[in-house]
């Protein structure tokens, strides 16, 4: 007798082993969404930088502890699964932060929460052109995908020289890029929440020139921010000051003394 396929693992991870995803925890929480090919662990260094908050991250299917989980049919389905998990847990996130592909997933999660009548968290979208203006995304041909990655963040020589590892990583990068390439549910969609769009001043031109129209997707306040760095500015300069400011705007969160404030909106 054939066994039914295992249920997909939960998507949301608490990044500090001493913490949890318990909604009764009084500390405010931020939920982070990684870039295409990214993992929840990408955001683990942020937890010590926001010690009086809880930093959670979404683990997409196909990597780390979800390596056996299949990719969703589309980006909206991915967002719906995350939103359902949030609603079932009773967690109330104060901020959703999405980087690159994660910006679109976070936006759709915010839309799902709005549709369910849940309280709208602030949305921070990072290094992403407005949905209708995003650059073309290849996802089928390996050579095309590798050239695409060269513009954003090339794979390390160690990965490229390990054929088995390269194949594994490209499998889920291609699946992520497929989701972005076919993402159309954004058309005419708006949320009723504060929306902050962040871009590195050295990001690729298609993103630098097309991030401000994110303002067309909210009925709330829109704040565009330009910061030093390229597409992955947040590796060297995590935007924890910005996130702390958004947490403080929605809660009684206080950022520890000694952390510099984020750049002014521009």
PDB file of C-alpha atoms in Angstrom:
ATOM      1  CA  UNK A   1       0.000   0.000   0.000  1.00  0.00           C
ATOM      2  CA  UNK A   2       1.384   3.366  -1.041  1.00  0.00           C
ATOM      3  CA  UNK A   3       1.879   5.923   1.698  1.00  0.00           C
ATOM      4  CA  UNK A   4       0.426   9.386   1.119  1.00  0.00           C
ATOM      5  CA  UNK A   5       3.053  12.111   0.597  1.00  0.00           C
ATOM      6  CA  UNK A   6       4.231  13.801   3.771  1.00  0.00           C
ATOM      7  CA  UNK A   7       2.639  17.139   4.566  1.00  0.00           C
ATOM      8  CA  UNK A   8       4.914  20.097   3.763  1.00  0.00           C
ATOM      9  CA  UNK A   9       6.924  21.382   6.689  1.00  0.00           C
ATOM     10  CA  UNK A  10       5.904  24.625   8.342  1.00  0.00           C
ATOM     11  CA  UNK A  11       7.418  27.648   6.603  1.00  0.00           C
ATOM     12  CA  UNK A  12       8.135  30.070   9.460  1.00  0.00           C
ATOM     13  CA  UNK A  13      11.313  29.772  11.497  1.00  0.00           C
ATOM     14  CA  UNK A  14      12.337  31.482  14.746  1.00  0.00           C
ATOM     15  CA  UNK A  15      15.985  32.384  14.235  1.00  0.00           C
ATOM     16  CA  UNK A  16      17.049  32.296  17.876  1.00  0.00           C
ATOM     17  CA  UNK A  17      16.882  28.798  19.446  1.00  0.00           C
ATOM     18  CA  UNK A  18      16.028  30.437  22.773  1.00  0.00           C
ATOM     19  CA  UNK A  19      12.981  32.088  21.244  1.00  0.00           C
ATOM     20  CA  UNK A  20       9.881  30.689  19.642  1.00  0.00           C
ATOM     21  CA  UNK A  21       6.995  31.532  17.351  1.00  0.00           C
ATOM     22  CA  UNK A  22       4.699  31.771  20.369  1.00  0.00           C
ATOM     23  CA  UNK A  23       2.204  34.613  19.678  1.00  0.00           C
ATOM     24  CA  UNK A  24       1.868  35.149  23.446  1.00  0.00           C
ATOM     25  CA  UNK A  25       5.478  36.370  23.579  1.00  0.00           C
ATOM     26  CA  UNK A  26       5.133  40.130  24.263  1.00  0.00           C
ATOM     27  CA  UNK A  27       8.112  41.150  22.145  1.00  0.00           C
ATOM     28  CA  UNK A  28       7.219  42.501  18.682  1.00  0.00           C
ATOM     29  CA  UNK A  29       8.068  40.301  15.731  1.00  0.00           C
ATOM     30  CA  UNK A  30       9.329  40.870  12.200  1.00  0.00           C
ATOM     31  CA  UNK A  31       8.891  38.234   9.502  1.00  0.00           C
ATOM     32  CA  UNK A  32      11.585  38.150   6.800  1.00  0.00           C
ATOM     33  CA  UNK A  33      11.281  36.751   3.282  1.00  0.00           C
ATOM     34  CA  UNK A  34      14.498  35.790   1.438  1.00  0.00           C
ATOM     35  CA  UNK A  35      15.589  36.389  -2.134  1.00  0.00           C
ATOM     36  CA  UNK A  36      15.400  33.787  -4.914  1.00  0.00           C
ATOM     37  CA  UNK A  37      17.609  30.892  -3.872  1.00  0.00           C
ATOM     38  CA  UNK A  38      17.806  32.264  -0.320  1.00  0.00           C
ATOM     39  CA  UNK A  39      17.179  30.432   2.941  1.00  0.00           C
ATOM     40  CA  UNK A  40      15.679  31.425   6.272  1.00  0.00           C
ATOM     41  CA  UNK A  41      19.145  31.235   7.823  1.00  0.00           C
ATOM     42  CA  UNK A  42      20.200  34.236   5.710  1.00  0.00           C
ATOM     43  CA  UNK A  43      18.525  36.403   8.374  1.00  0.00           C
ATOM     44  CA  UNK A  44      19.939  34.637  11.435  1.00  0.00           C
ATOM     45  CA  UNK A  45      22.593  37.364  12.075  1.00  0.00           C
ATOM     46  CA  UNK A  46      19.787  39.893  12.492  1.00  0.00           C
ATOM     47  CA  UNK A  47      18.443  38.460  15.737  1.00  0.00           C
ATOM     48  CA  UNK A  48      21.382  39.680  17.899  1.00  0.00           C
ATOM     49  CA  UNK A  49      21.010  43.103  16.239  1.00  0.00           C
ATOM     50  CA  UNK A  50      17.353  43.301  17.330  1.00  0.00           C
ATOM     51  CA  UNK A  51      17.625  41.726  20.804  1.00  0.00           C
ATOM     52  CA  UNK A  52      14.344  43.065  22.164  1.00  0.00           C
ATOM     53  CA  UNK A  53      12.335  41.865  19.172  1.00  0.00           C
ATOM     54  CA  UNK A  54      11.733  38.461  17.616  1.00  0.00           C
ATOM     55  CA  UNK A  55      13.157  37.849  14.146  1.00  0.00           C
ATOM     56  CA  UNK A  56      11.405  35.139  12.176  1.00  0.00           C
ATOM     57  CA  UNK A  57      12.015  34.110   8.567  1.00  0.00           C
ATOM     58  CA  UNK A  58      10.215  32.118   5.909  1.00  0.00           C
ATOM     59  CA  UNK A  59      11.812  28.924   4.627  1.00  0.00           C
ATOM     60  CA  UNK A  60      10.817  28.372   1.012  1.00  0.00           C
ATOM     61  CA  UNK A  61      10.338  24.771  -0.193  1.00  0.00           C
ATOM     62  CA  UNK A  62      13.320  22.915  -1.635  1.00  0.00           C
ATOM     63  CA  UNK A  63      16.133  23.968   0.709  1.00  0.00           C
ATOM     64  CA  UNK A  64      17.653  23.325   4.111  1.00  0.00           C
ATOM     65  CA  UNK A  65      15.064  21.505   6.243  1.00  0.00           C
ATOM     66  CA  UNK A  66      12.435  21.712   3.458  1.00  0.00           C
ATOM     67  CA  UNK A  67      14.596  20.116   0.789  1.00  0.00           C
ATOM     68  CA  UNK A  68      11.962  17.442   0.061  1.00  0.00           C
ATOM     69  CA  UNK A  69       9.035  19.852  -0.194  1.00  0.00           C
ATOM     70  CA  UNK A  70       7.806  20.597  -3.708  1.00  0.00           C
ATOM     71  CA  UNK A  71       7.705  24.101  -5.103  1.00  0.00           C
ATOM     72  CA  UNK A  72       4.232  25.712  -5.064  1.00  0.00           C
ATOM     73  CA  UNK A  73       2.261  26.183  -8.257  1.00  0.00           C
ATOM     74  CA  UNK A  74       2.804  29.934  -8.217  1.00  0.00           C
ATOM     75  CA  UNK A  75       3.951  32.805  -6.044  1.00  0.00           C
ATOM     76  CA  UNK A  76       0.446  33.543  -4.783  1.00  0.00           C
ATOM     77  CA  UNK A  77       0.105  29.926  -3.586  1.00  0.00           C
ATOM     78  CA  UNK A  78       3.382  30.281  -1.692  1.00  0.00           C
ATOM     79  CA  UNK A  79       2.095  33.456  -0.042  1.00  0.00           C
ATOM     80  CA  UNK A  80      -1.260  31.889   0.817  1.00  0.00           C
ATOM     81  CA  UNK A  81       0.464  29.016   2.617  1.00  0.00           C
ATOM     82  CA  UNK A  82       2.531  31.451   4.706  1.00  0.00           C
ATOM     83  CA  UNK A  83      -0.476  33.653   5.468  1.00  0.00           C
ATOM     84  CA  UNK A  84      -2.527  30.623   6.536  1.00  0.00           C
ATOM     85  CA  UNK A  85       0.272  29.598   8.888  1.00  0.00           C
ATOM     86  CA  UNK A  86       0.304  33.100  10.401  1.00  0.00           C
ATOM     87  CA  UNK A  87      -3.462  33.134  10.845  1.00  0.00           C
ATOM     88  CA  UNK A  88      -3.555  29.640  12.341  1.00  0.00           C
ATOM     89  CA  UNK A  89      -0.819  30.522  14.847  1.00  0.00           C
ATOM     90  CA  UNK A  90      -2.463  33.746  16.006  1.00  0.00           C
ATOM     91  CA  UNK A  91       0.846  35.593  15.541  1.00  0.00           C
ATOM     92  CA  UNK A  92       0.614  39.322  14.825  1.00  0.00           C
ATOM     93  CA  UNK A  93       3.680  40.527  13.003  1.00  0.00           C
ATOM     94  CA  UNK A  94       4.421  44.231  13.220  1.00  0.00           C
ATOM     95  CA  UNK A  95       6.657  44.236  10.127  1.00  0.00           C
ATOM     96  CA  UNK A  96       7.024  42.090   7.024  1.00  0.00           C
ATOM     97  CA  UNK A  97      10.422  42.468   5.334  1.00  0.00           C
ATOM     98  CA  UNK A  98      11.015  41.026   1.867  1.00  0.00           C
ATOM     99  CA  UNK A  99      14.241  41.164  -0.119  1.00  0.00           C
ATOM    100  CA  UNK A 100      14.234  40.892  -3.929  1.00  0.00           C
ATOM    101  CA  UNK A 101      11.871  37.960  -4.723  1.00  0.00           C
ATOM    102  CA  UNK A 102      10.880  38.090  -1.063  1.00  0.00           C
ATOM    103  CA  UNK A 103       9.405  41.562  -1.612  1.00  0.00           C
ATOM    104  CA  UNK A 104       6.732  40.094  -3.887  1.00  0.00           C
ATOM    105  CA  UNK A 105       6.013  37.195  -1.545  1.00  0.00           C
ATOM    106  CA  UNK A 106       5.743  39.565   1.441  1.00  0.00           C
ATOM    107  CA  UNK A 107       3.400  41.847  -0.522  1.00  0.00           C
ATOM    108  CA  UNK A 108       1.132  38.924  -1.358  1.00  0.00           C
ATOM    109  CA  UNK A 109       1.167  37.744   2.262  1.00  0.00           C
ATOM    110  CA  UNK A 110       0.141  41.257   3.344  1.00  0.00           C
ATOM    111  CA  UNK A 111      -2.674  41.094   0.784  1.00  0.00           C
ATOM    112  CA  UNK A 112      -3.818  37.688   2.102  1.00  0.00           C
ATOM    113  CA  UNK A 113      -3.844  38.988   5.681  1.00  0.00           C
ATOM    114  CA  UNK A 114      -5.866  42.019   4.602  1.00  0.00           C
ATOM    115  CA  UNK A 115      -8.371  39.788   2.797  1.00  0.00           C
ATOM    116  CA  UNK A 116      -8.727  37.711   5.968  1.00  0.00           C
ATOM    117  CA  UNK A 117      -9.494  40.808   8.031  1.00  0.00           C
ATOM    118  CA  UNK A 118      -6.253  40.596  10.010  1.00  0.00           C
ATOM    119  CA  UNK A 119      -4.364  43.631  11.243  1.00  0.00           C
ATOM    120  CA  UNK A 120      -2.055  44.950   8.529  1.00  0.00           C
ATOM    121  CA  UNK A 121       1.661  44.951   9.408  1.00  0.00           C
ATOM    122  CA  UNK A 122       4.050  47.494   7.944  1.00  0.00           C
ATOM    123  CA  UNK A 123       5.626  46.219   4.726  1.00  0.00           C
ATOM    124  CA  UNK A 124       9.278  46.817   3.843  1.00  0.00           C
ATOM    125  CA  UNK A 125      10.233  45.808   0.291  1.00  0.00           C
ATOM    126  CA  UNK A 126      13.946  45.693  -0.472  1.00  0.00           C
ATOM    127  CA  UNK A 127      15.917  45.640  -3.743  1.00  0.00           C
ATOM    128  CA  UNK A 128      12.856  45.018  -5.886  1.00  0.00           C
ATOM    129  CA  UNK A 129      11.320  46.905  -8.758  1.00  0.00           C
ATOM    130  CA  UNK A 130       7.614  47.573  -8.484  1.00  0.00           C
ATOM    131  CA  UNK A 131       5.786  44.375  -9.504  1.00  0.00           C
ATOM    132  CA  UNK A 132       4.606  45.479 -12.949  1.00  0.00           C
ATOM    133  CA  UNK A 133       8.057  46.881 -13.786  1.00  0.00           C
ATOM    134  CA  UNK A 134      10.302  44.014 -12.711  1.00  0.00           C
ATOM    135  CA  UNK A 135      12.977  42.981 -15.233  1.00  0.00           C
ATOM    136  CA  UNK A 136      12.525  39.762 -17.256  1.00  0.00           C
ATOM    137  CA  UNK A 137      13.534  36.664 -15.295  1.00  0.00           C
ATOM    138  CA  UNK A 138      14.995  33.540 -16.981  1.00  0.00           C
ATOM    139  CA  UNK A 139      14.427  30.217 -15.248  1.00  0.00           C
ATOM    140  CA  UNK A 140      14.788  27.344 -17.707  1.00  0.00           C
ATOM    141  CA  UNK A 141      18.185  27.479 -19.414  1.00  0.00           C
ATOM    142  CA  UNK A 142      21.104  27.037 -17.015  1.00  0.00           C
ATOM    143  CA  UNK A 143      23.431  29.356 -18.940  1.00  0.00           C
ATOM    144  CA  UNK A 144      20.778  32.100 -18.948  1.00  0.00           C
ATOM    145  CA  UNK A 145      20.189  31.681 -15.224  1.00  0.00           C
ATOM    146  CA  UNK A 146      23.918  31.857 -14.445  1.00  0.00           C
ATOM    147  CA  UNK A 147      24.260  35.040 -16.528  1.00  0.00           C
ATOM    148  CA  UNK A 148      21.273  36.496 -14.701  1.00  0.00           C
ATOM    149  CA  UNK A 149      22.825  35.707 -11.324  1.00  0.00           C
ATOM    150  CA  UNK A 150      26.067  37.402 -12.381  1.00  0.00           C
ATOM    151  CA  UNK A 151      24.230  40.738 -12.390  1.00  0.00           C
ATOM    152  CA  UNK A 152      22.913  40.305  -8.866  1.00  0.00           C
ATOM    153  CA  UNK A 153      25.227  38.036  -6.888  1.00  0.00           C
ATOM    154  CA  UNK A 154      27.378  35.451  -8.712  1.00  0.00           C
ATOM    155  CA  UNK A 155      27.628  31.947  -7.283  1.00  0.00           C
ATOM    156  CA  UNK A 156      30.946  31.340  -5.536  1.00  0.00           C
ATOM    157  CA  UNK A 157      33.732  29.466  -7.389  1.00  0.00           C
ATOM    158  CA  UNK A 158      33.449  26.671  -4.806  1.00  0.00           C
ATOM    159  CA  UNK A 159      29.805  26.087  -5.730  1.00  0.00           C
ATOM    160  CA  UNK A 160      30.402  26.329  -9.467  1.00  0.00           C
ATOM    161  CA  UNK A 161      33.198  23.756  -9.265  1.00  0.00           C
ATOM    162  CA  UNK A 162      31.050  21.230  -7.389  1.00  0.00           C
ATOM    163  CA  UNK A 163      28.733  19.870 -10.075  1.00  0.00           C
ATOM    164  CA  UNK A 164      26.422  18.004  -7.682  1.00  0.00           C
ATOM    165  CA  UNK A 165      26.028  20.974  -5.345  1.00  0.00           C
ATOM    166  CA  UNK A 166      25.602  23.377  -8.272  1.00  0.00           C
ATOM    167  CA  UNK A 167      22.820  21.224  -9.714  1.00  0.00           C
ATOM    168  CA  UNK A 168      21.030  21.080  -6.356  1.00  0.00           C
ATOM    169  CA  UNK A 169      21.227  24.837  -5.817  1.00  0.00           C
ATOM    170  CA  UNK A 170      20.212  25.672  -9.390  1.00  0.00           C
ATOM    171  CA  UNK A 171      17.173  23.416  -9.055  1.00  0.00           C
ATOM    172  CA  UNK A 172      15.600  25.562  -6.370  1.00  0.00           C
ATOM    173  CA  UNK A 173      16.900  28.859  -7.778  1.00  0.00           C
ATOM    174  CA  UNK A 174      15.178  28.024 -11.069  1.00  0.00           C
ATOM    175  CA  UNK A 175      11.958  27.183  -9.226  1.00  0.00           C
ATOM    176  CA  UNK A 176      12.081  30.504  -7.369  1.00  0.00           C
ATOM    177  CA  UNK A 177      12.754  32.406 -10.588  1.00  0.00           C
ATOM    178  CA  UNK A 178       9.841  30.598 -12.233  1.00  0.00           C
ATOM    179  CA  UNK A 179       7.546  31.914  -9.520  1.00  0.00           C
ATOM    180  CA  UNK A 180       8.767  35.473 -10.097  1.00  0.00           C
ATOM    181  CA  UNK A 181       8.599  35.189 -13.898  1.00  0.00           C
ATOM    182  CA  UNK A 182       4.936  34.147 -13.788  1.00  0.00           C
ATOM    183  CA  UNK A 183       3.827  36.482 -11.005  1.00  0.00           C
ATOM    184  CA  UNK A 184       0.813  38.473 -12.264  1.00  0.00           C
ATOM    185  CA  UNK A 185      -1.559  38.568  -9.290  1.00  0.00           C
ATOM    186  CA  UNK A 186      -0.280  42.033  -8.335  1.00  0.00           C
ATOM    187  CA  UNK A 187      -2.279  43.777 -11.080  1.00  0.00           C
ATOM    188  CA  UNK A 188      -4.525  46.445  -9.549  1.00  0.00           C
ATOM    189  CA  UNK A 189      -3.770  45.222  -6.030  1.00  0.00           C
ATOM    190  CA  UNK A 190      -3.329  47.594  -3.087  1.00  0.00           C
ATOM    191  CA  UNK A 191      -2.891  47.094   0.623  1.00  0.00           C
ATOM    192  CA  UNK A 192      -3.905  49.442   3.417  1.00  0.00           C
ATOM    193  CA  UNK A 193      -0.607  49.626   5.265  1.00  0.00           C
ATOM    194  CA  UNK A 194       2.561  51.646   5.554  1.00  0.00           C
ATOM    195  CA  UNK A 195       4.917  50.590   2.761  1.00  0.00           C
ATOM    196  CA  UNK A 196       8.654  51.333   2.765  1.00  0.00           C
ATOM    197  CA  UNK A 197      10.681  50.583  -0.397  1.00  0.00           C
ATOM    198  CA  UNK A 198      14.473  50.362  -0.026  1.00  0.00           C
ATOM    199  CA  UNK A 199      17.020  50.266  -2.835  1.00  0.00           C
ATOM    200  CA  UNK A 200      20.821  50.343  -2.922  1.00  0.00           C
ATOM    201  CA  UNK A 201      22.243  53.300  -4.799  1.00  0.00           C
ATOM    202  CA  UNK A 202      24.454  50.857  -6.750  1.00  0.00           C
ATOM    203  CA  UNK A 203      21.728  48.284  -7.477  1.00  0.00           C
ATOM    204  CA  UNK A 204      21.140  47.394 -11.128  1.00  0.00           C
ATOM    205  CA  UNK A 205      19.583  50.294 -13.110  1.00  0.00           C
ATOM    206  CA  UNK A 206      16.300  48.470 -13.752  1.00  0.00           C
ATOM    207  CA  UNK A 207      15.643  48.302 -10.028  1.00  0.00           C
ATOM    208  CA  UNK A 208      16.951  51.744  -9.053  1.00  0.00           C
ATOM    209  CA  UNK A 209      14.738  53.365 -11.673  1.00  0.00           C
ATOM    210  CA  UNK A 210      11.620  51.306 -10.958  1.00  0.00           C
ATOM    211  CA  UNK A 211      11.252  50.978  -7.190  1.00  0.00           C
ATOM    212  CA  UNK A 212       9.240  54.135  -6.470  1.00  0.00           C
ATOM    213  CA  UNK A 213       6.038  52.909  -8.206  1.00  0.00           C
ATOM    214  CA  UNK A 214       5.637  50.534  -5.242  1.00  0.00           C
ATOM    215  CA  UNK A 215       3.723  53.503  -3.860  1.00  0.00           C
ATOM    216  CA  UNK A 216       0.861  52.642  -6.221  1.00  0.00           C
ATOM    217  CA  UNK A 217       0.269  49.446  -4.241  1.00  0.00           C
ATOM    218  CA  UNK A 218      -0.764  50.958  -0.914  1.00  0.00           C
ATOM    219  CA  UNK A 219      -3.512  53.203   0.398  1.00  0.00           C
ATOM    220  CA  UNK A 220      -1.278  53.948   3.382  1.00  0.00           C
ATOM    221  CA  UNK A 221       1.914  55.974   3.708  1.00  0.00           C
ATOM    222  CA  UNK A 222       4.647  55.232   1.166  1.00  0.00           C
ATOM    223  CA  UNK A 223       8.305  55.913   1.987  1.00  0.00           C
ATOM    224  CA  UNK A 224      11.075  55.415  -0.626  1.00  0.00           C
ATOM    225  CA  UNK A 225      14.586  54.977   0.800  1.00  0.00           C
ATOM    226  CA  UNK A 226      17.947  54.931  -1.000  1.00  0.00           C
ATOM    227  CA  UNK A 227      20.890  53.451   0.866  1.00  0.00           C
ATOM    228  CA  UNK A 228      24.580  52.869   0.030  1.00  0.00           C
ATOM    229  CA  UNK A 229      25.380  49.528  -1.553  1.00  0.00           C
ATOM    230  CA  UNK A 230      24.262  47.244  -4.331  1.00  0.00           C
ATOM    231  CA  UNK A 231      21.559  44.603  -4.677  1.00  0.00           C
ATOM    232  CA  UNK A 232      22.778  42.836  -1.548  1.00  0.00           C
ATOM    233  CA  UNK A 233      23.526  45.976   0.495  1.00  0.00           C
ATOM    234  CA  UNK A 234      22.038  44.177   3.507  1.00  0.00           C
ATOM    235  CA  UNK A 235      24.918  41.711   3.762  1.00  0.00           C
ATOM    236  CA  UNK A 236      27.262  44.436   4.976  1.00  0.00           C
ATOM    237  CA  UNK A 237      24.668  46.855   6.318  1.00  0.00           C
ATOM    238  CA  UNK A 238      21.566  45.059   7.623  1.00  0.00           C
ATOM    239  CA  UNK A 239      18.670  47.552   7.764  1.00  0.00           C
ATOM    240  CA  UNK A 240      17.978  46.848  11.426  1.00  0.00           C
ATOM    241  CA  UNK A 241      17.685  50.567  12.200  1.00  0.00           C
ATOM    242  CA  UNK A 242      14.886  50.894   9.669  1.00  0.00           C
ATOM    243  CA  UNK A 243      13.145  47.792  10.993  1.00  0.00           C
ATOM    244  CA  UNK A 244      13.520  49.034  14.570  1.00  0.00           C
ATOM    245  CA  UNK A 245      11.900  52.323  13.565  1.00  0.00           C
ATOM    246  CA  UNK A 246       8.971  50.470  11.980  1.00  0.00           C
ATOM    247  CA  UNK A 247       8.579  48.250  15.046  1.00  0.00           C
ATOM    248  CA  UNK A 248       8.553  51.350  17.256  1.00  0.00           C
ATOM    249  CA  UNK A 249       5.905  52.913  15.030  1.00  0.00           C
ATOM    250  CA  UNK A 250       3.577  49.967  15.605  1.00  0.00           C
ATOM    251  CA  UNK A 251       4.473  48.941  19.151  1.00  0.00           C
ATOM    252  CA  UNK A 252       6.269  50.133  22.266  1.00  0.00           C
ATOM    253  CA  UNK A 253       9.485  48.623  20.944  1.00  0.00           C
ATOM    254  CA  UNK A 254      12.669  50.429  21.985  1.00  0.00           C
ATOM    255  CA  UNK A 255      15.898  49.907  20.076  1.00  0.00           C
ATOM    256  CA  UNK A 256      18.990  49.348  22.237  1.00  0.00           C
ATOM    257  CA  UNK A 257      21.191  52.402  22.725  1.00  0.00           C
ATOM    258  CA  UNK A 258      24.264  52.432  20.496  1.00  0.00           C
ATOM    259  CA  UNK A 259      22.665  51.369  17.232  1.00  0.00           C
ATOM    260  CA  UNK A 260      22.770  54.096  14.630  1.00  0.00           C
ATOM    261  CA  UNK A 261      19.564  55.226  13.006  1.00  0.00           C
ATOM    262  CA  UNK A 262      18.777  54.353   9.403  1.00  0.00           C
ATOM    263  CA  UNK A 263      19.191  56.709   6.470  1.00  0.00           C
ATOM    264  CA  UNK A 264      16.574  59.367   5.916  1.00  0.00           C
ATOM    265  CA  UNK A 265      13.909  58.735   3.342  1.00  0.00           C
ATOM    266  CA  UNK A 266      14.745  60.123  -0.051  1.00  0.00           C
TER     267      UNK A 266
END
